[in-house]
Amino acid sequence: MSLCARTMSDERFMREALALAREAGAAGEVPVGAVVVYGGEIVGLGYNRPITSHDPTAHAEIIALRDAANRLGNYRLPGCELFVTLEPCAMCTGAIFHARLARVVFGACDPKTGAAGSVLDLYAESRLNHHTDIVGGILAEECGELLSSFFAARRTRTLLA
């Protein structure tokens, strides 16, 4: 995984993304949350909604990017940063690159679909026309525990049914 430097505000914005992830979990969605930040201000919010919206593209990152693009009036988001509780997948990474984000910060690694080094590393692919800085592991334990608890509860419900 290619990494850039952490900043003082990384934990602050990751906590905002975690709050959104908890909302997703409460709605029965996989608990992933994301915020887009521009100039130190949150301009986009999102949490996973594929189940409730019947939309396979409704990942937290996509929802947050759409919100930020609408608020800023531009599909390009140069200078923006994305904070997400789980390592982005290939679909979300594609959207991140097309939006021209400057930086992505994620919490927990995703060993099944992570595209920032866990399964593949699109952020290190030199042949792509846009490159976004990436840093992982911010509040990783807290982000990972939220996901682990969600799936443990889901397995327990399935066993009891």
mmCIF file with all atom_site columns, N, CA, C and O in Angstrom, residues 55-94:
data_model
loop_
_atom_site.group_PDB
_atom_site.id
_atom_site.type_symbol
_atom_site.label_atom_id
_atom_site.label_alt_id
_atom_site.label_comp_id
_atom_site.label_asym_id
_atom_site.label_entity_id
_atom_site.label_seq_id
_atom_site.pdbx_PDB_ins_code
_atom_site.Cartn_x
_atom_site.Cartn_y
_atom_site.Cartn_z
_atom_site.occupancy
_atom_site.B_iso_or_equiv
_atom_site.pdbx_formal_charge
_atom_site.auth_seq_id
_atom_site.auth_comp_id
_atom_site.auth_asym_id
_atom_site.auth_atom_id
_atom_site.pdbx_PDB_model_num
ATOM 1   N N  . ASP A 1 55 ? -29.415 -0.800 -4.457  1.00 0.00 ? 55 ASP A N  1
ATOM 2   C CA . ASP A 1 55 ? -28.432 -0.222 -5.373  1.00 0.00 ? 55 ASP A CA 1
ATOM 3   C C  . ASP A 1 55 ? -27.045 -0.775 -5.048  1.00 0.00 ? 55 ASP A C  1
ATOM 4   O O  . ASP A 1 55 ? -26.464 -0.420 -4.021  1.00 0.00 ? 55 ASP A O  1
ATOM 5   N N  . PRO A 1 56 ? -26.507 -1.627 -5.899  1.00 0.00 ? 56 PRO A N  1
ATOM 6   C CA . PRO A 1 56 ? -25.198 -2.205 -5.607  1.00 0.00 ? 56 PRO A CA 1
ATOM 7   C C  . PRO A 1 56 ? -24.061 -1.188 -5.576  1.00 0.00 ? 56 PRO A C  1
ATOM 8   O O  . PRO A 1 56 ? -22.986 -1.484 -5.066  1.00 0.00 ? 56 PRO A O  1
ATOM 9   N N  . THR A 1 57 ? -24.282 0.015  -6.093  1.00 0.00 ? 57 THR A N  1
ATOM 10  C CA . THR A 1 57 ? -23.236 1.037  -6.082  1.00 0.00 ? 57 THR A CA 1
ATOM 11  C C  . THR A 1 57 ? -23.340 1.959  -4.873  1.00 0.00 ? 57 THR A C  1
ATOM 12  O O  . THR A 1 57 ? -22.526 2.881  -4.740  1.00 0.00 ? 57 THR A O  1
ATOM 13  N N  . ALA A 1 58 ? -24.278 1.736  -3.980  1.00 0.00 ? 58 ALA A N  1
ATOM 14  C CA . ALA A 1 58 ? -24.518 2.655  -2.866  1.00 0.00 ? 58 ALA A CA 1
ATOM 15  C C  . ALA A 1 58 ? -23.586 2.399  -1.687  1.00 0.00 ? 58 ALA A C  1
ATOM 16  O O  . ALA A 1 58 ? -24.013 2.276  -0.543  1.00 0.00 ? 58 ALA A O  1
ATOM 17  N N  . HIS A 1 59 ? -22.302 2.338  -1.980  1.00 0.00 ? 59 HIS A N  1
ATOM 18  C CA . HIS A 1 59 ? -21.297 2.227  -0.919  1.00 0.00 ? 59 HIS A CA 1
ATOM 19  C C  . HIS A 1 59 ? -21.138 3.588  -0.253  1.00 0.00 ? 59 HIS A C  1
ATOM 20  O O  . HIS A 1 59 ? -21.439 4.629  -0.850  1.00 0.00 ? 59 HIS A O  1
ATOM 21  N N  . ALA A 1 60 ? -20.635 3.583  0.964   1.00 0.00 ? 60 ALA A N  1
ATOM 22  C CA . ALA A 1 60 ? -20.466 4.819  1.725   1.00 0.00 ? 60 ALA A CA 1
ATOM 23  C C  . ALA A 1 60 ? -19.675 5.864  0.943   1.00 0.00 ? 60 ALA A C  1
ATOM 24  O O  . ALA A 1 60 ? -20.035 7.051  0.926   1.00 0.00 ? 60 ALA A O  1
ATOM 25  N N  . GLU A 1 61 ? -18.604 5.429  0.289   1.00 0.00 ? 61 GLU A N  1
ATOM 26  C CA . GLU A 1 61 ? -17.750 6.363  -0.452  1.00 0.00 ? 61 GLU A CA 1
ATOM 27  C C  . GLU A 1 61 ? -18.520 7.033  -1.584  1.00 0.00 ? 61 GLU A C  1
ATOM 28  O O  . GLU A 1 61 ? -18.394 8.241  -1.804  1.00 0.00 ? 61 GLU A O  1
ATOM 29  N N  . ILE A 1 62 ? -19.291 6.245  -2.324  1.00 0.00 ? 62 ILE A N  1
ATOM 30  C CA . ILE A 1 62 ? -20.045 6.777  -3.461  1.00 0.00 ? 62 ILE A CA 1
ATOM 31  C C  . ILE A 1 62 ? -21.082 7.786  -2.984  1.00 0.00 ? 62 ILE A C  1
ATOM 32  O O  . ILE A 1 62 ? -21.231 8.871  -3.572  1.00 0.00 ? 62 ILE A O  1
ATOM 33  N N  . ILE A 1 63 ? -21.798 7.449  -1.909  1.00 0.00 ? 63 ILE A N  1
ATOM 34  C CA . ILE A 1 63 ? -22.809 8.351  -1.358  1.00 0.00 ? 63 ILE A CA 1
ATOM 35  C C  . ILE A 1 63 ? -22.143 9.667  -0.921  1.00 0.00 ? 63 ILE A C  1
ATOM 36  O O  . ILE A 1 63 ? -22.651 10.763 -1.203  1.00 0.00 ? 63 ILE A O  1
ATOM 37  N N  . ALA A 1 64 ? -20.999 9.573  -0.239  1.00 0.00 ? 64 ALA A N  1
ATOM 38  C CA . ALA A 1 64 ? -20.291 10.772 0.225   1.00 0.00 ? 64 ALA A CA 1
ATOM 39  C C  . ALA A 1 64 ? -19.768 11.603 -0.948  1.00 0.00 ? 64 ALA A C  1
ATOM 40  O O  . ALA A 1 64 ? -19.843 12.841 -0.918  1.00 0.00 ? 64 ALA A O  1
ATOM 41  N N  . LEU A 1 65 ? -19.245 10.948 -1.986  1.00 0.00 ? 65 LEU A N  1
ATOM 42  C CA . LEU A 1 65 ? -18.768 11.676 -3.165  1.00 0.00 ? 65 LEU A CA 1
ATOM 43  C C  . LEU A 1 65 ? -19.919 12.397 -3.861  1.00 0.00 ? 65 LEU A C  1
ATOM 44  O O  . LEU A 1 65 ? -19.775 13.555 -4.271  1.00 0.00 ? 65 LEU A O  1
ATOM 45  N N  . ARG A 1 66 ? -21.060 11.741 -3.996  1.00 0.00 ? 66 ARG A N  1
ATOM 46  C CA . ARG A 1 66 ? -22.226 12.370 -4.623  1.00 0.00 ? 66 ARG A CA 1
ATOM 47  C C  . ARG A 1 66 ? -22.675 13.589 -3.819  1.00 0.00 ? 66 ARG A C  1
ATOM 48  O O  . ARG A 1 66 ? -23.004 14.634 -4.390  1.00 0.00 ? 66 ARG A O  1
ATOM 49  N N  . ASP A 1 67 ? -22.705 13.434 -2.491  1.00 0.00 ? 67 ASP A N  1
ATOM 50  C CA . ASP A 1 67 ? -23.116 14.535 -1.633  1.00 0.00 ? 67 ASP A CA 1
ATOM 51  C C  . ASP A 1 67 ? -22.164 15.724 -1.782  1.00 0.00 ? 67 ASP A C  1
ATOM 52  O O  . ASP A 1 67 ? -22.600 16.866 -1.956  1.00 0.00 ? 67 ASP A O  1
ATOM 53  N N  . ALA A 1 68 ? -20.867 15.452 -1.759  1.00 0.00 ? 68 ALA A N  1
ATOM 54  C CA . ALA A 1 68 ? -19.873 16.524 -1.896  1.00 0.00 ? 68 ALA A CA 1
ATOM 55  C C  . ALA A 1 68 ? -19.967 17.192 -3.273  1.00 0.00 ? 68 ALA A C  1
ATOM 56  O O  . ALA A 1 68 ? -19.914 18.423 -3.375  1.00 0.00 ? 68 ALA A O  1
ATOM 57  N N  . ALA A 1 69 ? -20.119 16.392 -4.317  1.00 0.00 ? 69 ALA A N  1
ATOM 58  C CA . ALA A 1 69 ? -20.218 16.951 -5.673  1.00 0.00 ? 69 ALA A CA 1
ATOM 59  C C  . ALA A 1 69 ? -21.436 17.856 -5.790  1.00 0.00 ? 69 ALA A C  1
ATOM 60  O O  . ALA A 1 69 ? -21.358 18.941 -6.388  1.00 0.00 ? 69 ALA A O  1
ATOM 61  N N  . ASN A 1 70 ? -22.552 17.433 -5.204  1.00 0.00 ? 70 ASN A N  1
ATOM 62  C CA . ASN A 1 70 ? -23.762 18.269 -5.237  1.00 0.00 ? 70 ASN A CA 1
ATOM 63  C C  . ASN A 1 70 ? -23.567 19.560 -4.452  1.00 0.00 ? 70 ASN A C  1
ATOM 64  O O  . ASN A 1 70 ? -23.951 20.637 -4.915  1.00 0.00 ? 70 ASN A O  1
ATOM 65  N N  . ARG A 1 71 ? -22.980 19.456 -3.283  1.00 0.00 ? 71 ARG A N  1
ATOM 66  C CA . ARG A 1 71 ? -22.782 20.656 -2.447  1.00 0.00 ? 71 ARG A CA 1
ATOM 67  C C  . ARG A 1 71 ? -21.800 21.635 -3.085  1.00 0.00 ? 71 ARG A C  1
ATOM 68  O O  . ARG A 1 71 ? -21.976 22.848 -2.984  1.00 0.00 ? 71 ARG A O  1
ATOM 69  N N  . LEU A 1 72 ? -20.743 21.094 -3.706  1.00 0.00 ? 72 LEU A N  1
ATOM 70  C CA . LEU A 1 72 ? -19.714 21.960 -4.298  1.00 0.00 ? 72 LEU A CA 1
ATOM 71  C C  . LEU A 1 72 ? -20.019 22.346 -5.745  1.00 0.00 ? 72 LEU A C  1
ATOM 72  O O  . LEU A 1 72 ? -19.335 23.201 -6.318  1.00 0.00 ? 72 LEU A O  1
ATOM 73  N N  . GLY A 1 73 ? -21.014 21.696 -6.340  1.00 0.00 ? 73 GLY A N  1
ATOM 74  C CA . GLY A 1 73 ? -21.406 22.036 -7.702  1.00 0.00 ? 73 GLY A CA 1
ATOM 75  C C  . GLY A 1 73 ? -20.418 21.605 -8.752  1.00 0.00 ? 73 GLY A C  1
ATOM 76  O O  . GLY A 1 73 ? -20.280 22.266 -9.787  1.00 0.00 ? 73 GLY A O  1
ATOM 77  N N  . ASN A 1 74 ? -19.723 20.484 -8.515  1.00 0.00 ? 74 ASN A N  1
ATOM 78  C CA . ASN A 1 74 ? -18.732 20.013 -9.479  1.00 0.00 ? 74 ASN A CA 1
ATOM 79  C C  . ASN A 1 74 ? -18.518 18.518 -9.275  1.00 0.00 ? 74 ASN A C  1
ATOM 80  O O  . ASN A 1 74 ? -18.387 18.064 -8.140  1.00 0.00 ? 74 ASN A O  1
ATOM 81  N N  . TYR A 1 75 ? -18.467 17.762 -10.375 1.00 0.00 ? 75 TYR A N  1
ATOM 82  C CA . TYR A 1 75 ? -18.197 16.337 -10.259 1.00 0.00 ? 75 TYR A CA 1
ATOM 83  C C  . TYR A 1 75 ? -16.722 16.065 -9.974  1.00 0.00 ? 75 TYR A C  1
ATOM 84  O O  . TYR A 1 75 ? -16.361 14.983 -9.537  1.00 0.00 ? 75 TYR A O  1
ATOM 85  N N  . ARG A 1 76 ? -15.884 17.024 -10.198 1.00 0.00 ? 76 ARG A N  1
ATOM 86  C CA . ARG A 1 76 ? -14.472 16.932 -9.828  1.00 0.00 ? 76 ARG A CA 1
ATOM 87  C C  . ARG A 1 76 ? -14.314 17.515 -8.430  1.00 0.00 ? 76 ARG A C  1
ATOM 88  O O  . ARG A 1 76 ? -14.879 18.569 -8.126  1.00 0.00 ? 76 ARG A O  1
ATOM 89  N N  . LEU A 1 77 ? -13.524 16.844 -7.607  1.00 0.00 ? 77 LEU A N  1
ATOM 90  C CA . LEU A 1 77 ? -13.347 17.269 -6.223  1.00 0.00 ? 77 LEU A CA 1
ATOM 91  C C  . LEU A 1 77 ? -11.868 17.444 -5.877  1.00 0.00 ? 77 LEU A C  1
ATOM 92  O O  . LEU A 1 77 ? -11.373 16.886 -4.903  1.00 0.00 ? 77 LEU A O  1
ATOM 93  N N  . PRO A 1 78 ? -11.145 18.237 -6.675  1.00 0.00 ? 78 PRO A N  1
ATOM 94  C CA . PRO A 1 78 ? -9.719  18.435 -6.381  1.00 0.00 ? 78 PRO A CA 1
ATOM 95  C C  . PRO A 1 78 ? -9.542  19.131 -5.034  1.00 0.00 ? 78 PRO A C  1
ATOM 96  O O  . PRO A 1 78 ? -10.344 19.979 -4.665  1.00 0.00 ? 78 PRO A O  1
ATOM 97  N N  . GLY A 1 79 ? -8.528  18.728 -4.323  1.00 0.00 ? 79 GLY A N  1
ATOM 98  C CA . GLY A 1 79 ? -8.271  19.314 -3.016  1.00 0.00 ? 79 GLY A CA 1
ATOM 99  C C  . GLY A 1 79 ? -9.088  18.686 -1.897  1.00 0.00 ? 79 GLY A C  1
ATOM 100 O O  . GLY A 1 79 ? -8.890  19.028 -0.735  1.00 0.00 ? 79 GLY A O  1
ATOM 101 N N  . CYS A 1 80 ? -9.987  17.787 -2.237  1.00 0.00 ? 80 CYS A N  1
ATOM 102 C CA . CYS A 1 80 ? -10.815 17.123 -1.224  1.00 0.00 ? 80 CYS A CA 1
ATOM 103 C C  . CYS A 1 80 ? -10.144 15.850 -0.715  1.00 0.00 ? 80 CYS A C  1
ATOM 104 O O  . CYS A 1 80 ? -9.339  15.236 -1.411  1.00 0.00 ? 80 CYS A O  1
ATOM 105 N N  . GLU A 1 81 ? -10.514 15.501 0.504   1.00 0.00 ? 81 GLU A N  1
ATOM 106 C CA . GLU A 1 81 ? -10.043 14.270 1.135   1.00 0.00 ? 81 GLU A CA 1
ATOM 107 C C  . GLU A 1 81 ? -11.254 13.427 1.502   1.00 0.00 ? 81 GLU A C  1
ATOM 108 O O  . GLU A 1 81 ? -12.291 13.966 1.886   1.00 0.00 ? 81 GLU A O  1
ATOM 109 N N  . LEU A 1 82 ? -11.097 12.121 1.404   1.00 0.00 ? 82 LEU A N  1
ATOM 110 C CA . LEU A 1 82 ? -12.155 11.184 1.789   1.00 0.00 ? 82 LEU A CA 1
ATOM 111 C C  . LEU A 1 82 ? -11.678 10.386 2.992   1.00 0.00 ? 82 LEU A C  1
ATOM 112 O O  . LEU A 1 82 ? -10.567 9.847  2.980   1.00 0.00 ? 82 LEU A O  1
ATOM 113 N N  . PHE A 1 83 ? -12.512 10.324 4.011   1.00 0.00 ? 83 PHE A N  1
ATOM 114 C CA . PHE A 1 83 ? -12.250 9.517  5.203   1.00 0.00 ? 83 PHE A CA 1
ATOM 115 C C  . PHE A 1 83 ? -13.296 8.423  5.228   1.00 0.00 ? 83 PHE A C  1
ATOM 116 O O  . PHE A 1 83 ? -14.502 8.715  5.237   1.00 0.00 ? 83 PHE A O  1
ATOM 117 N N  . VAL A 1 84 ? -12.855 7.172  5.230   1.00 0.00 ? 84 VAL A N  1
ATOM 118 C CA . VAL A 1 84 ? -13.777 6.035  5.170   1.00 0.00 ? 84 VAL A CA 1
ATOM 119 C C  . VAL A 1 84 ? -13.309 4.958  6.139   1.00 0.00 ? 84 VAL A C  1
ATOM 120 O O  . VAL A 1 84 ? -12.110 4.728  6.289   1.00 0.00 ? 84 VAL A O  1
ATOM 121 N N  . THR A 1 85 ? -14.244 4.306  6.785   1.00 0.00 ? 85 THR A N  1
ATOM 122 C CA . THR A 1 85 ? -13.913 3.358  7.849   1.00 0.00 ? 85 THR A CA 1
ATOM 123 C C  . THR A 1 85 ? -13.350 2.037  7.349   1.00 0.00 ? 85 THR A C  1
ATOM 124 O O  . THR A 1 85 ? -12.761 1.298  8.120   1.00 0.00 ? 85 THR A O  1
ATOM 125 N N  . LEU A 1 86 ? -13.523 1.729  6.066   1.00 0.00 ? 86 LEU A N  1
ATOM 126 C CA . LEU A 1 86 ? -13.028 0.478  5.489   1.00 0.00 ? 86 LEU A CA 1
ATOM 127 C C  . LEU A 1 86 ? -12.282 0.781  4.198   1.00 0.00 ? 86 LEU A C  1
ATOM 128 O O  . LEU A 1 86 ? -12.698 1.655  3.419   1.00 0.00 ? 86 LEU A O  1
ATOM 129 N N  . GLU A 1 87 ? -11.218 0.066  3.967   1.00 0.00 ? 87 GLU A N  1
ATOM 130 C CA . GLU A 1 87 ? -10.428 0.220  2.740   1.00 0.00 ? 87 GLU A CA 1
ATOM 131 C C  . GLU A 1 87 ? -11.336 0.181  1.505   1.00 0.00 ? 87 GLU A C  1
ATOM 132 O O  . GLU A 1 87 ? -12.151 -0.729 1.360   1.00 0.00 ? 87 GLU A O  1
ATOM 133 N N  . PRO A 1 88 ? -11.218 1.138  0.609   1.00 0.00 ? 88 PRO A N  1
ATOM 134 C CA . PRO A 1 88 ? -12.081 1.173  -0.572  1.00 0.00 ? 88 PRO A CA 1
ATOM 135 C C  . PRO A 1 88 ? -11.892 -0.033 -1.491  1.00 0.00 ? 88 PRO A C  1
ATOM 136 O O  . PRO A 1 88 ? -10.788 -0.557 -1.643  1.00 0.00 ? 88 PRO A O  1
ATOM 137 N N  . CYS A 1 89 ? -12.993 -0.428 -2.123  1.00 0.00 ? 89 CYS A N  1
ATOM 138 C CA . CYS A 1 89 ? -12.971 -1.502 -3.122  1.00 0.00 ? 89 CYS A CA 1
ATOM 139 C C  . CYS A 1 89 ? -12.573 -0.900 -4.481  1.00 0.00 ? 89 CYS A C  1
ATOM 140 O O  . CYS A 1 89 ? -12.389 0.314  -4.607  1.00 0.00 ? 89 CYS A O  1
ATOM 141 N N  . ALA A 1 90 ? -12.490 -1.747 -5.499  1.00 0.00 ? 90 ALA A N  1
ATOM 142 C CA . ALA A 1 90 ? -12.104 -1.275 -6.835  1.00 0.00 ? 90 ALA A CA 1
ATOM 143 C C  . ALA A 1 90 ? -13.131 -0.296 -7.412  1.00 0.00 ? 90 ALA A C  1
ATOM 144 O O  . ALA A 1 90 ? -12.753 0.697  -8.038  1.00 0.00 ? 90 ALA A O  1
ATOM 145 N N  . MET A 1 91 ? -14.424 -0.556 -7.203  1.00 0.00 ? 91 MET A N  1
ATOM 146 C CA . MET A 1 91 ? -15.458 0.343  -7.719  1.00 0.00 ? 91 MET A CA 1
ATOM 147 C C  . MET A 1 91 ? -15.305 1.736  -7.110  1.00 0.00 ? 91 MET A C  1
ATOM 148 O O  . MET A 1 91 ? -15.300 2.744  -7.823  1.00 0.00 ? 91 MET A O  1
ATOM 149 N N  . CYS A 1 92 ? -15.184 1.779  -5.796  1.00 0.00 ? 92 CYS A N  1
ATOM 150 C CA . CYS A 1 92 ? -15.066 3.071  -5.111  1.00 0.00 ? 92 CYS A CA 1
ATOM 151 C C  . CYS A 1 92 ? -13.765 3.769  -5.470  1.00 0.00 ? 92 CYS A C  1
ATOM 152 O O  . CYS A 1 92 ? -13.740 4.997  -5.636  1.00 0.00 ? 92 CYS A O  1
ATOM 153 N N  . THR A 1 93 ? -12.704 3.003  -5.613  1.00 0.00 ? 93 THR A N  1
ATOM 154 C CA . THR A 1 93 ? -11.425 3.587  -6.012  1.00 0.00 ? 93 THR A CA 1
ATOM 155 C C  . THR A 1 93 ? -11.536 4.233  -7.387  1.00 0.00 ? 93 THR A C  1
ATOM 156 O O  . THR A 1 93 ? -11.025 5.334  -7.607  1.00 0.00 ? 93 THR A O  1
ATOM 157 N N  . GLY A 1 94 ? -12.236 3.589  -8.314  1.00 0.00 ? 94 GLY A N  1
ATOM 158 C CA . GLY A 1 94 ? -12.457 4.184  -9.629  1.00 0.00 ? 94 GLY A CA 1
ATOM 159 C C  . GLY A 1 94 ? -13.170 5.519  -9.521  1.00 0.00 ? 94 GLY A C  1
ATOM 160 O O  . GLY A 1 94 ? -12.792 6.502  -10.167 1.00 0.00 ? 94 GLY A O  1
#
